[in-house]
Coordinates of C-alpha atoms in Angstrom, one line a residue:
X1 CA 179.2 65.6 73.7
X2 CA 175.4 66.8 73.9
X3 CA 174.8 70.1 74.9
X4 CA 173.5 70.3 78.6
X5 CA 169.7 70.8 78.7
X6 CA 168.3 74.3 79.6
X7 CA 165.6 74.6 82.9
X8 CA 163.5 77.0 82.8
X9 CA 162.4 78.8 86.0
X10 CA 159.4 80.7 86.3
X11 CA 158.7 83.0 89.6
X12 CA 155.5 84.9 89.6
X13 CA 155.5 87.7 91.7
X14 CA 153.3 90.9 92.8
X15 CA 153.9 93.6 95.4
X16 CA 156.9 91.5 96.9
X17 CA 160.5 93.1 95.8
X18 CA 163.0 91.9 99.3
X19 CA 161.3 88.7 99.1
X20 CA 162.0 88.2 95.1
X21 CA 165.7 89.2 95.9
X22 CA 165.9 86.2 98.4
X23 CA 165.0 84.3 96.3
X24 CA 167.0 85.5 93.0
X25 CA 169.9 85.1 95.1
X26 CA 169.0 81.4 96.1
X27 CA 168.7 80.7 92.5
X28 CA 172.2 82.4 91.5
X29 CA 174.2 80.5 93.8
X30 CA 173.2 77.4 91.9
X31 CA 176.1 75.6 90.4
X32 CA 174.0 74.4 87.5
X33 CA 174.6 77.7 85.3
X34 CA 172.2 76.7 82.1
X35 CA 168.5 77.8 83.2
X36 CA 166.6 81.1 82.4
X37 CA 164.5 82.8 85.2
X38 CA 161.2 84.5 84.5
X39 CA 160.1 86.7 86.6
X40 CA 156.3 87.0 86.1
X41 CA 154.5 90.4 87.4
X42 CA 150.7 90.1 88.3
X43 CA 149.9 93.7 88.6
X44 CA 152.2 95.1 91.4
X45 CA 152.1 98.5 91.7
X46 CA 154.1 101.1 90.0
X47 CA 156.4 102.0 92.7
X48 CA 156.7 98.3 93.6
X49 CA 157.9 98.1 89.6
X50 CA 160.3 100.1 89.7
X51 CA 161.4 98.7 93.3
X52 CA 161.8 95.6 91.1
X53 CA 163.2 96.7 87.4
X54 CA 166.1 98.1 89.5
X55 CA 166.6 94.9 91.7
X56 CA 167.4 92.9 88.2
X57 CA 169.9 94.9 87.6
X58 CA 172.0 93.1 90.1
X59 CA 171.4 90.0 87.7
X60 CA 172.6 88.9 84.2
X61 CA 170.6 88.2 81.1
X62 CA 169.2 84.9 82.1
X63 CA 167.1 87.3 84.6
X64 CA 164.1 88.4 82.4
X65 CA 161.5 90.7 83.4
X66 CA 158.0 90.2 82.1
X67 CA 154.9 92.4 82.8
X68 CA 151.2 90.4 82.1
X69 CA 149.2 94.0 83.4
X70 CA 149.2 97.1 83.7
X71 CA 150.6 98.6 87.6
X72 CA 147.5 98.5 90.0
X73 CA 145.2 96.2 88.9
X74 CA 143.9 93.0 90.3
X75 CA 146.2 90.6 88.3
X76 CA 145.0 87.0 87.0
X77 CA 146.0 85.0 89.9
X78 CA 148.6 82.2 90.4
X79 CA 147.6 79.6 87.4
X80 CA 146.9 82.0 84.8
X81 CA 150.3 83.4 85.6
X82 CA 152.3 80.3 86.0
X83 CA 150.7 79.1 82.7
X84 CA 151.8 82.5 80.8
X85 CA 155.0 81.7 82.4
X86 CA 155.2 78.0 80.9
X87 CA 154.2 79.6 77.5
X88 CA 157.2 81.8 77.4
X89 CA 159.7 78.8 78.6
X90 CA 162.2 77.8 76.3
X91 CA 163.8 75.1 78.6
X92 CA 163.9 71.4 77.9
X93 CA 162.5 71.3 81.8
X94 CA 160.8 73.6 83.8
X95 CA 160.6 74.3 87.5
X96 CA 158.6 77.1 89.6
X97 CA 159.7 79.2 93.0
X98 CA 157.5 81.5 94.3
X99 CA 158.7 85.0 95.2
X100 CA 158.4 84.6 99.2
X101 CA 160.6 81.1 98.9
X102 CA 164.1 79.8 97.9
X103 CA 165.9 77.0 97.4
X104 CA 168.4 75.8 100.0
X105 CA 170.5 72.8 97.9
X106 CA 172.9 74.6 95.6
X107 CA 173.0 71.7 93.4
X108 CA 169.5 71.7 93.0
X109 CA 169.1 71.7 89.5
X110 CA 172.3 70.2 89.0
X111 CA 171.4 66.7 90.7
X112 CA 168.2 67.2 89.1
X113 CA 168.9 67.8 85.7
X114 CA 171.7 64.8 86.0
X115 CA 169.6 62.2 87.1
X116 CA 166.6 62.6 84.8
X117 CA 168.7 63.0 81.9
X118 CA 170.0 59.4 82.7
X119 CA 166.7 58.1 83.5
X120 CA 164.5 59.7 81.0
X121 CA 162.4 61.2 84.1
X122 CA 159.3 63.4 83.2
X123 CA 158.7 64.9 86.7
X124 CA 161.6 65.1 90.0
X125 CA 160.5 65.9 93.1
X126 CA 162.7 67.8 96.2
X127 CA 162.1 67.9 99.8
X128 CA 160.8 71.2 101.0
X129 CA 160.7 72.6 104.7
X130 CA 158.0 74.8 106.0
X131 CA 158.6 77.9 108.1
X132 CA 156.6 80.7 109.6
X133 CA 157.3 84.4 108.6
X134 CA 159.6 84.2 112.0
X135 CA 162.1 81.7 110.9
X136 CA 160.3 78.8 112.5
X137 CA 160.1 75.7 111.8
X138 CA 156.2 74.8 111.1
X139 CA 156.7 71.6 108.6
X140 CA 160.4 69.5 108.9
X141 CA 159.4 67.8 105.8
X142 CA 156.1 67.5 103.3
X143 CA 156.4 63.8 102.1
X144 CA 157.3 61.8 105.4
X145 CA 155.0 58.9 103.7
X146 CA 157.2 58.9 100.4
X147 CA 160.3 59.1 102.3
X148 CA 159.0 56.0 104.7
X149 CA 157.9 53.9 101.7
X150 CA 161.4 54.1 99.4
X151 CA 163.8 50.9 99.5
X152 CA 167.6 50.8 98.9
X153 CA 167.2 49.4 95.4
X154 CA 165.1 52.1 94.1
X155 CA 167.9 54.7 94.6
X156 CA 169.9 55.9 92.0
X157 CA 173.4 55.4 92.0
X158 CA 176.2 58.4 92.9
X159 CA 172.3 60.5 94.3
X160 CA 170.2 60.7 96.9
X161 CA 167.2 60.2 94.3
X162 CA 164.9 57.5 94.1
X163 CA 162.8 56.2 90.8
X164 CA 159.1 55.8 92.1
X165 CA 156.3 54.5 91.4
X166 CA 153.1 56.4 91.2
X167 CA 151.4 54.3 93.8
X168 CA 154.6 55.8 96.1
X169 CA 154.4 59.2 95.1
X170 CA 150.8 59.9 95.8
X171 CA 150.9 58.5 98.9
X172 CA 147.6 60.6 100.6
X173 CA 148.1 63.4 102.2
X174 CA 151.7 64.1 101.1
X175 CA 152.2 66.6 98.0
X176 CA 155.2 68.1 96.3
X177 CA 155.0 71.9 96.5
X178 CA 155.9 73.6 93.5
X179 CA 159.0 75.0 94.4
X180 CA 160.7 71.5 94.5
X181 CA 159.0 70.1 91.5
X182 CA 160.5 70.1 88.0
X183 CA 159.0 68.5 85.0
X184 CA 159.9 68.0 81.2
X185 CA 158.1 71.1 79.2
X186 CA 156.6 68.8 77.2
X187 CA 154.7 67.3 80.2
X188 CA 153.3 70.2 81.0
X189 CA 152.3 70.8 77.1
X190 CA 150.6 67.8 77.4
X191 CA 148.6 68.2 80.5
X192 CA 147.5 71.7 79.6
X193 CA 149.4 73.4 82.4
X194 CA 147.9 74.7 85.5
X195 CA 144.0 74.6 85.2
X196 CA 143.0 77.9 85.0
X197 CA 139.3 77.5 86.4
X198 CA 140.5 78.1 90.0
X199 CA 143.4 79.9 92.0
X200 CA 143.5 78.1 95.0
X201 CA 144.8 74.6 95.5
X202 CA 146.3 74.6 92.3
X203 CA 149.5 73.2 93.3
X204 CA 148.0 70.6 94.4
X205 CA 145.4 69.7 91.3
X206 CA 148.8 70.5 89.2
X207 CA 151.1 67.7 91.5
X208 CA 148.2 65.1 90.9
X209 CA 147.9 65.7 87.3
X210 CA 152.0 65.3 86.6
X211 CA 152.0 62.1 88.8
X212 CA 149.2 60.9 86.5
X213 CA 150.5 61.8 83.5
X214 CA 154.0 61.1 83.9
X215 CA 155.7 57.7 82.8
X216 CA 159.0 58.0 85.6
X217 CA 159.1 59.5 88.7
X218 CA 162.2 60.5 90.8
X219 CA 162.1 61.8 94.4
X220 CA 165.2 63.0 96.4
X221 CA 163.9 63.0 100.1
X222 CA 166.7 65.6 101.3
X223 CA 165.9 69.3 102.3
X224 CA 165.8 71.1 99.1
X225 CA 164.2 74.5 99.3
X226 CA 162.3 76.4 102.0
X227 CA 158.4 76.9 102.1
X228 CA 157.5 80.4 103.5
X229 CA 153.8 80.0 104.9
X230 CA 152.0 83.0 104.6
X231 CA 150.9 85.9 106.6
X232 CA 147.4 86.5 106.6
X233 CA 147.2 89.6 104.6
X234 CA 144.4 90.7 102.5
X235 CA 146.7 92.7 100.2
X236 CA 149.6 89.6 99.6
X237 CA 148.0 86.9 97.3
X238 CA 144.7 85.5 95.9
X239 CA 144.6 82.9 98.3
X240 CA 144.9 85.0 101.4
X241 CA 141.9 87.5 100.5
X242 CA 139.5 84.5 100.0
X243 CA 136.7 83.5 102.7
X244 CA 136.8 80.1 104.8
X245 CA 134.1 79.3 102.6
X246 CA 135.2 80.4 98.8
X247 CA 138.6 78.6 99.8
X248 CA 136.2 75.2 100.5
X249 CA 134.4 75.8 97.4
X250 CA 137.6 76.0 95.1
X251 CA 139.2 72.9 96.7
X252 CA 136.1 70.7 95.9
X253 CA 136.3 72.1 92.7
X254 CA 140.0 71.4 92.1
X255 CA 139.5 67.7 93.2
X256 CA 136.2 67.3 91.3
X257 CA 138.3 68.7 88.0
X258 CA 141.1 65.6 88.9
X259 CA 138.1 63.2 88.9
X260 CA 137.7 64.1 85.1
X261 CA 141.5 65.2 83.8
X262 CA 142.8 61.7 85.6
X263 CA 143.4 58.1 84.6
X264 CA 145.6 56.3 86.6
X265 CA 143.9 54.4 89.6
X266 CA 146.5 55.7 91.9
X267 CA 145.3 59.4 91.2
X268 CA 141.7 58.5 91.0
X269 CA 142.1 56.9 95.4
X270 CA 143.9 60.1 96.2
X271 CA 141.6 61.9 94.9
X272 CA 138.7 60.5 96.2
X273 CA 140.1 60.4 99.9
X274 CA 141.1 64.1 99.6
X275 CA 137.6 65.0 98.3
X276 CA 135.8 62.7 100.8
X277 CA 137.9 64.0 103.9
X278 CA 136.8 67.9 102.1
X279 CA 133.1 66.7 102.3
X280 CA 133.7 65.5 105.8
X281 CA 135.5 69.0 107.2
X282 CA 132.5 71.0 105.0
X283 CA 130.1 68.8 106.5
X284 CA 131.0 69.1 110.3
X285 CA 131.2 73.2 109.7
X286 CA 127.9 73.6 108.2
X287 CA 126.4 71.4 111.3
X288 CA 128.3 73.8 113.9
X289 CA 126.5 76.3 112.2
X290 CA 123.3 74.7 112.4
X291 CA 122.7 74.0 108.8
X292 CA 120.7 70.8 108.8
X293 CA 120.0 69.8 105.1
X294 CA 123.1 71.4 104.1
X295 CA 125.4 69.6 106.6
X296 CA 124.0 65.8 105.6
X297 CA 124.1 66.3 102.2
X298 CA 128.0 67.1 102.3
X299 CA 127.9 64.0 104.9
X300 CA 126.4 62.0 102.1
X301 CA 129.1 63.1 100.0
X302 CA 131.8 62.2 101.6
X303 CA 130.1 58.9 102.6
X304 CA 129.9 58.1 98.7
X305 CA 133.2 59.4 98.0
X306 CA 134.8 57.1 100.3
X307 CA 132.8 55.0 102.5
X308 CA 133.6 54.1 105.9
X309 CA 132.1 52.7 108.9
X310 CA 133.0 55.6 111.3
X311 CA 131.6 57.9 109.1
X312 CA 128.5 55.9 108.3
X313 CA 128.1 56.0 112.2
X314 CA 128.5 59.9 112.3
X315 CA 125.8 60.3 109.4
X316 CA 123.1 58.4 111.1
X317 CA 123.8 60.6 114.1
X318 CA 123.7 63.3 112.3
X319 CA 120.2 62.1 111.1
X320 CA 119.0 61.7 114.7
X321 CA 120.8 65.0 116.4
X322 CA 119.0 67.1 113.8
X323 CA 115.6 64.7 114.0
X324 CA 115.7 65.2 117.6
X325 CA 116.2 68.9 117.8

């Protein structure tokens, strides 16, 4: 009898010890026992260090520990991080959870590992809920699209998992958060990773990439792990300190990346809808702010990206409100 596979979990954290124990304990109480966990440190702070060095003591050897800078500094940010991660992994698969979240299913990995064993899957997908730092319940599920669209011969036998397709999967605007996505190591390998050009949105340019890339795709619908969304604070993550308008910047960016890295035609429409409707939200900002030129040529973006009438409607208005001003 074969040897079951390893998974290879990879947490980055910085400045965050009660959370990280949250969610070290989530992944202990898993009753799939053959994973390793890598804890990833982005520059936390000495004290925060030690906080966190002493915390893994609670844990066996699967635990490990890994430092990418020195205490204090201002850290790489969320791909370069995951991607260092991924380079250490010695798992057959390889799965993410983010410090401040946790997984909820105890046989998480177990039904996960199972089923794409049998089907030769490349990427498995988990529901996730979304809560606020109270507790409450801000998003009861992330792919109510992909759950709507899945028929009773698509699921697996003995699981609450369903095979597919890609058309399914990237079913605009549901995404898989990383926390309930696993993937083959040699996927990733083959995609490059996380792309390292931006640190915002890229779970999102990541989720795209894997549905592209990836021959079979399972989804299990069910409540797997809990989202935490983040307080606003300047000193928490990369994506928190940036401006309205850097964060804008970096998502067009990550989308205009996925016009290049992708291949599939279902990839290339959700791409171009999430870019267009980008265009569309930059657009209608810059005009409350009374940019003119600026404001119709991100309207004439989105209109090329993905033409509609309503929005060919709003452009000439556009035209004429600033024409007439």
């Amino acid at each position: 009898m074969n040897a079951q596979p390893l998974i290879s979990i990879i947490i980055p954290t910085r400045n965050r010890g009660e959370l990280l124990q949250v969610c070290l304990n989530a992944i202990r109480a898993q009753t799939y026992p053959h994973y390793e966990v890598l804890v990833i440190d982005d520059g936390s702070s000495l004290a925060n260090r030690e906080i966190c060095r002493g915390l893994l003591q609670q844990y066996d050897s699967r635990v490990q520990w890994h430092e990418v800078h020195a205490p204090d500094t201002q850290g790489c940010g969320p791909s370069v991080i995951r991607n260092k991660g991924i380079a250490l992994a010695q798992g057959k698969y390889v799965t993410f959870c983010d410090d401040d979240d946790f997984w909820t299913c105890t046989e998480h990995l177990a039904t996960a590992v199972t089923c794409m064993e049998r089907q030769a899957a490349q990427v498995y997908f988990g529901g996730i809920q979304v809560q606020d730092p109270s507790g409450n319940v801000i998003i009861e599920k992330m792919m109510p699209k992909v759950e709507h669209s899945l028929k009773p011969a698509q699921k697996l036998a003995d699981y609450d998992v369903y095979a597919v397709s890609r058309q399914q999967i990237l079913s605009y605007p549901d995404y898989a958060h990383l926390n309930i996505t696993i993937t083959t190591k040699a996927l990733l390998d083959k995609i490059g990773g996380f792309w390292e050009q931006i640190n915002y949105c890229e779970d999102i340019n990541l989720f795209i990439r894997v549905c592209d890339a990836a021959e079979i795709i399972l989804f299990r619908p069910s409540i797997c792990a809990v989202h935490n969304a983040p307080a606003k604070r300047l000193d928490m993550s990369v994506s928190n300190s940036l401006s309205l308008q850097n964060k804008r910047l970096l998502e067009v960016n990550a989308y205009q990346h996925l016009l290049m890295a992708c291949d599939s035609p279902c990839a290339l429409y959700y791409t171009r809808i999430s870019l267009s409707y980008l265009y569309k939200v930059i657009s209608e900002e810059l005009a409350r702010g009374g940019k003119k030129m600026a404001a119709l040529q991100y309207a004439q973006c989105a209109l090329a990206m993905y033409p509609t009438l309503k929005w060919s409607v709003y452009l000439v208005w556009l035209h004429l409100s600033f024409a007439f001003r």
